[in-house]
Amino acid sequence: MSIFESLVPSDEEISKQKQLLATLSRLINKEWPNSKLYLYGSCANSFGFSNSDIDLCLSIDEKEMSKVDIILKLAHILHAGNLRNIQALTRARVPIVKLMDPNTGLSCDICVNNLLAVVNTKLLRDYSQIDKRLRPLAFIVKHWAKSRCVNETYQGTLSSYAYVIMCIHYLQSQRILPCLQEMEPTYYVTVDNNICAYFDQVDKLNGFGAQCKDTLSRLLWGFFRYWAYAHNYTKDVISIRTGRSISKNMKDWTRRIGNDRHLICIEDPFETSHDLGRVVDNRSIWALREEFERAAEILHLDPNPNITLFEPY
Ligand code: CTP
Ligand code: MG
């Protein structure tokens, strides 16, 4: 818990994030009154560390403009608004504008019309409110992944988003979390032809996991044991959408197609054709599995695991 508490952003930092969101919204709305700026990613899903960059998404209906044109115009608007270090990255897979705000000292990335990310951010935040063990578990897993260099998608390891989903899956398997997408929906949106529906009245689910009394440290050990020894990498896809593991066969994820090797399969909860493990290749899968085993062994045998576990790679 003390490791978790050392990573949580302060109230002051959170109010600075809100201040920046308000400043940017005001600036952008002057030019595009019908647009809306959303906070997504770790600053909004409740799994954000102190000092992390801010992810923003501009939702805008400009049929005449391409995404790249919108990005370029956005950069222009921000230039006029006293923001610094503005860069329009128009060739990236997801085009973004990067900037720094001299008033708060915060840096952020703004993407355009990536509303699925806004919705999956809400799903993760809603899960974090059901059982108070999820948030520290995911913080510690993310901290471990960053310390051990297995949180780098461009090197074939997993995103923070994937690790949080792996934690939710594990807690679902322990009956500590329910499966919100299998319950009667109270929240319903369609984004880019994906239906996003689930039960979001999570205040009614307080105490759901109370039957299981496992402590945070026991769950952390269980999480690593699960990924080291229990998960079937050959046959299974983890799916928080269904609350269990489903078969690779069922999704036709059994062979390599293009760059999708499906060596560790993590289904995106809404974009179900998307395997979050697609970045993992023949080399990094073993690096990853060795790290899961290392962590499980440290938690099993080491009398003082809180140092060894996070030793820099
Ligand atoms: N995202 C997504 N699909 C992915 C990766 C990310 O939709 N394959 C979206 C999710 O909404 C996620 C956000 O992008 O919350 C940011 O992703 P990421 O950087 O992995 O996670 P953060 O929570 O921002 O973690 P960090 O603290 O490491 O920045
Ligand atoms: Mg982020």
PDB file of C-alpha atoms in Angstrom, residues 62-190:
ATOM      1  CA  GLU A  62     -16.104  18.513 -39.485  1.00  0.00           C
ATOM      2  CA  LYS A  63     -17.102  16.480 -42.523  1.00  0.00           C
ATOM      3  CA  GLU A  64     -15.129  18.661 -44.939  1.00  0.00           C
ATOM      4  CA  MET A  65     -11.826  18.300 -43.102  1.00  0.00           C
ATOM      5  CA  SER A  66      -9.516  15.296 -42.890  1.00  0.00           C
ATOM      6  CA  LYS A  67      -8.057  14.290 -39.519  1.00  0.00           C
ATOM      7  CA  VAL A  68      -4.697  15.696 -40.560  1.00  0.00           C
ATOM      8  CA  ASP A  69      -6.284  19.050 -41.490  1.00  0.00           C
ATOM      9  CA  ILE A  70      -7.992  19.161 -38.115  1.00  0.00           C
ATOM     10  CA  ILE A  71      -4.686  18.407 -36.355  1.00  0.00           C
ATOM     11  CA  LEU A  72      -2.933  21.196 -38.276  1.00  0.00           C
ATOM     12  CA  LYS A  73      -5.658  23.713 -37.534  1.00  0.00           C
ATOM     13  CA  LEU A  74      -5.702  22.650 -33.873  1.00  0.00           C
ATOM     14  CA  ALA A  75      -1.952  23.275 -33.642  1.00  0.00           C
ATOM     15  CA  HIS A  76      -2.561  26.723 -35.116  1.00  0.00           C
ATOM     16  CA  ILE A  77      -5.297  27.516 -32.562  1.00  0.00           C
ATOM     17  CA  LEU A  78      -3.032  26.444 -29.700  1.00  0.00           C
ATOM     18  CA  HIS A  79      -0.150  28.584 -30.994  1.00  0.00           C
ATOM     19  CA  ALA A  80      -2.355  31.618 -30.671  1.00  0.00           C
ATOM     20  CA  GLY A  81      -3.190  30.628 -27.059  1.00  0.00           C
ATOM     21  CA  ASN A  82       0.211  30.952 -25.339  1.00  0.00           C
ATOM     22  CA  LEU A  83       0.949  27.229 -25.174  1.00  0.00           C
ATOM     23  CA  ARG A  84       4.491  25.938 -25.693  1.00  0.00           C
ATOM     24  CA  ASN A  85       6.381  23.173 -27.513  1.00  0.00           C
ATOM     25  CA  ILE A  86       3.511  22.593 -29.916  1.00  0.00           C
ATOM     26  CA  GLN A  87       4.119  19.772 -32.379  1.00  0.00           C
ATOM     27  CA  ALA A  88       1.630  18.392 -34.894  1.00  0.00           C
ATOM     28  CA  LEU A  89       2.486  14.723 -35.460  1.00  0.00           C
ATOM     29  CA  THR A  90       0.461  14.122 -38.601  1.00  0.00           C
ATOM     30  CA  ARG A  91       2.289  10.989 -39.793  1.00  0.00           C
ATOM     31  CA  ALA A  92       1.867   8.972 -36.590  1.00  0.00           C
ATOM     32  CA  ARG A  93      -0.459   5.940 -36.634  1.00  0.00           C
ATOM     33  CA  VAL A  94      -2.748   8.048 -34.461  1.00  0.00           C
ATOM     34  CA  PRO A  95      -2.133  11.690 -35.481  1.00  0.00           C
ATOM     35  CA  ILE A  96      -1.779  13.977 -32.449  1.00  0.00           C
ATOM     36  CA  VAL A  97      -0.825  17.463 -31.314  1.00  0.00           C
ATOM     37  CA  LYS A  98       1.686  17.597 -28.448  1.00  0.00           C
ATOM     38  CA  LEU A  99       2.002  20.618 -26.223  1.00  0.00           C
ATOM     39  CA  MET A 100       3.180  22.000 -22.908  1.00  0.00           C
ATOM     40  CA  ASP A 101       1.240  24.446 -20.786  1.00  0.00           C
ATOM     41  CA  PRO A 102       3.553  26.950 -19.060  1.00  0.00           C
ATOM     42  CA  ASN A 103       0.912  27.811 -16.417  1.00  0.00           C
ATOM     43  CA  THR A 104       0.606  24.303 -14.990  1.00  0.00           C
ATOM     44  CA  GLY A 105       3.863  22.814 -16.347  1.00  0.00           C
ATOM     45  CA  LEU A 106       1.850  19.880 -17.715  1.00  0.00           C
ATOM     46  CA  SER A 107       2.408  18.211 -21.090  1.00  0.00           C
ATOM     47  CA  CYS A 108      -0.348  16.617 -23.086  1.00  0.00           C
ATOM     48  CA  ASP A 109      -1.232  14.843 -26.325  1.00  0.00           C
ATOM     49  CA  ILE A 110      -4.468  15.638 -28.149  1.00  0.00           C
ATOM     50  CA  CYS A 111      -5.936  13.175 -30.640  1.00  0.00           C
ATOM     51  CA  VAL A 112      -9.067  13.583 -32.770  1.00  0.00           C
ATOM     52  CA  ASN A 113     -12.307  11.579 -32.693  1.00  0.00           C
ATOM     53  CA  ASN A 114     -10.881   8.580 -30.879  1.00  0.00           C
ATOM     54  CA  LEU A 115     -14.089   8.088 -28.924  1.00  0.00           C
ATOM     55  CA  LEU A 116     -13.622   4.372 -28.288  1.00  0.00           C
ATOM     56  CA  ALA A 117     -10.711   5.322 -26.063  1.00  0.00           C
ATOM     57  CA  VAL A 118     -12.966   7.731 -24.162  1.00  0.00           C
ATOM     58  CA  VAL A 119     -15.522   4.958 -23.634  1.00  0.00           C
ATOM     59  CA  ASN A 120     -12.988   2.297 -22.606  1.00  0.00           C
ATOM     60  CA  THR A 121     -11.534   4.840 -20.171  1.00  0.00           C
ATOM     61  CA  LYS A 122     -14.962   5.077 -18.523  1.00  0.00           C
ATOM     62  CA  LEU A 123     -15.227   1.266 -18.370  1.00  0.00           C
ATOM     63  CA  LEU A 124     -11.887   0.972 -16.549  1.00  0.00           C
ATOM     64  CA  ARG A 125     -12.810   3.768 -14.144  1.00  0.00           C
ATOM     65  CA  ASP A 126     -16.162   2.111 -13.421  1.00  0.00           C
ATOM     66  CA  TYR A 127     -14.442  -1.199 -12.652  1.00  0.00           C
ATOM     67  CA  SER A 128     -12.051   0.562 -10.271  1.00  0.00           C
ATOM     68  CA  GLN A 129     -15.000   1.729  -8.165  1.00  0.00           C
ATOM     69  CA  ILE A 130     -16.412  -1.743  -7.503  1.00  0.00           C
ATOM     70  CA  ASP A 131     -13.647  -3.215  -5.377  1.00  0.00           C
ATOM     71  CA  LYS A 132     -10.961  -1.153  -3.729  1.00  0.00           C
ATOM     72  CA  ARG A 133      -8.271  -3.793  -4.386  1.00  0.00           C
ATOM     73  CA  LEU A 134      -8.214  -3.283  -8.176  1.00  0.00           C
ATOM     74  CA  ARG A 135      -6.637   0.164  -8.163  1.00  0.00           C
ATOM     75  CA  PRO A 136      -3.588  -0.655  -5.981  1.00  0.00           C
ATOM     76  CA  LEU A 137      -3.161  -4.002  -7.769  1.00  0.00           C
ATOM     77  CA  ALA A 138      -3.044  -2.320 -11.183  1.00  0.00           C
ATOM     78  CA  PHE A 139      -0.757   0.470  -9.924  1.00  0.00           C
ATOM     79  CA  ILE A 140       1.731  -2.073  -8.608  1.00  0.00           C
ATOM     80  CA  VAL A 141       1.561  -4.174 -11.778  1.00  0.00           C
ATOM     81  CA  LYS A 142       2.147  -1.038 -13.910  1.00  0.00           C
ATOM     82  CA  HIS A 143       5.017   0.034 -11.642  1.00  0.00           C
ATOM     83  CA  TRP A 144       6.557  -3.452 -11.931  1.00  0.00           C
ATOM     84  CA  ALA A 145       6.104  -3.420 -15.742  1.00  0.00           C
ATOM     85  CA  LYS A 146       7.770  -0.014 -16.076  1.00  0.00           C
ATOM     86  CA  SER A 147      10.660  -1.013 -13.744  1.00  0.00           C
ATOM     87  CA  ARG A 148      11.236  -4.280 -15.633  1.00  0.00           C
ATOM     88  CA  CYS A 149      10.941  -2.672 -19.111  1.00  0.00           C
ATOM     89  CA  VAL A 150       7.936  -4.746 -20.178  1.00  0.00           C
ATOM     90  CA  ASN A 151       5.618  -1.733 -20.717  1.00  0.00           C
ATOM     91  CA  GLU A 152       6.980  -0.729 -24.127  1.00  0.00           C
ATOM     92  CA  THR A 153       4.727  -1.531 -27.053  1.00  0.00           C
ATOM     93  CA  TYR A 154       7.299  -0.479 -29.640  1.00  0.00           C
ATOM     94  CA  GLN A 155       9.620  -3.152 -28.195  1.00  0.00           C
ATOM     95  CA  GLY A 156       7.022  -5.870 -28.296  1.00  0.00           C
ATOM     96  CA  THR A 157       5.728  -5.718 -24.731  1.00  0.00           C
ATOM     97  CA  LEU A 158       2.360  -4.596 -23.435  1.00  0.00           C
ATOM     98  CA  SER A 159       0.630  -1.232 -22.973  1.00  0.00           C
ATOM     99  CA  SER A 160      -0.549   0.005 -19.584  1.00  0.00           C
ATOM    100  CA  TYR A 161      -4.077  -0.374 -20.913  1.00  0.00           C
ATOM    101  CA  ALA A 162      -3.440  -4.088 -21.535  1.00  0.00           C
ATOM    102  CA  TYR A 163      -2.035  -4.589 -18.015  1.00  0.00           C
ATOM    103  CA  VAL A 164      -5.110  -3.005 -16.406  1.00  0.00           C
ATOM    104  CA  ILE A 165      -7.334  -5.311 -18.467  1.00  0.00           C
ATOM    105  CA  MET A 166      -5.240  -8.295 -17.334  1.00  0.00           C
ATOM    106  CA  CYS A 167      -5.801  -7.228 -13.712  1.00  0.00           C
ATOM    107  CA  ILE A 168      -9.565  -6.913 -14.265  1.00  0.00           C
ATOM    108  CA  HIS A 169      -9.624 -10.356 -15.877  1.00  0.00           C
ATOM    109  CA  TYR A 170      -7.747 -11.874 -12.945  1.00  0.00           C
ATOM    110  CA  LEU A 171     -10.116 -10.313 -10.398  1.00  0.00           C
ATOM    111  CA  GLN A 172     -13.103 -11.520 -12.444  1.00  0.00           C
ATOM    112  CA  SER A 173     -11.656 -15.032 -12.257  1.00  0.00           C
ATOM    113  CA  GLN A 174     -11.462 -14.680  -8.460  1.00  0.00           C
ATOM    114  CA  ARG A 175     -15.105 -13.460  -8.262  1.00  0.00           C
ATOM    115  CA  ILE A 176     -13.889 -10.133  -6.909  1.00  0.00           C
ATOM    116  CA  LEU A 177     -15.194  -8.226  -9.933  1.00  0.00           C
ATOM    117  CA  PRO A 178     -18.356  -8.891 -11.948  1.00  0.00           C
ATOM    118  CA  CYS A 179     -18.544  -8.752 -15.735  1.00  0.00           C
ATOM    119  CA  LEU A 180     -20.256  -5.428 -16.441  1.00  0.00           C
ATOM    120  CA  GLN A 181     -20.775  -6.160 -20.156  1.00  0.00           C
ATOM    121  CA  GLU A 182     -22.765  -9.315 -19.364  1.00  0.00           C
ATOM    122  CA  MET A 183     -25.189  -7.460 -17.129  1.00  0.00           C
ATOM    123  CA  GLU A 184     -28.327  -5.529 -18.145  1.00  0.00           C
ATOM    124  CA  PRO A 185     -26.940  -2.345 -19.810  1.00  0.00           C
ATOM    125  CA  THR A 186     -27.570   1.012 -18.177  1.00  0.00           C
ATOM    126  CA  TYR A 187     -25.080   2.769 -20.455  1.00  0.00           C
ATOM    127  CA  TYR A 188     -25.283   2.494 -24.199  1.00  0.00           C
ATOM    128  CA  VAL A 189     -23.376   4.224 -27.026  1.00  0.00           C
ATOM    129  CA  THR A 190     -22.398   3.303 -30.560  1.00  0.00           C
TER     130      THR A 190
END
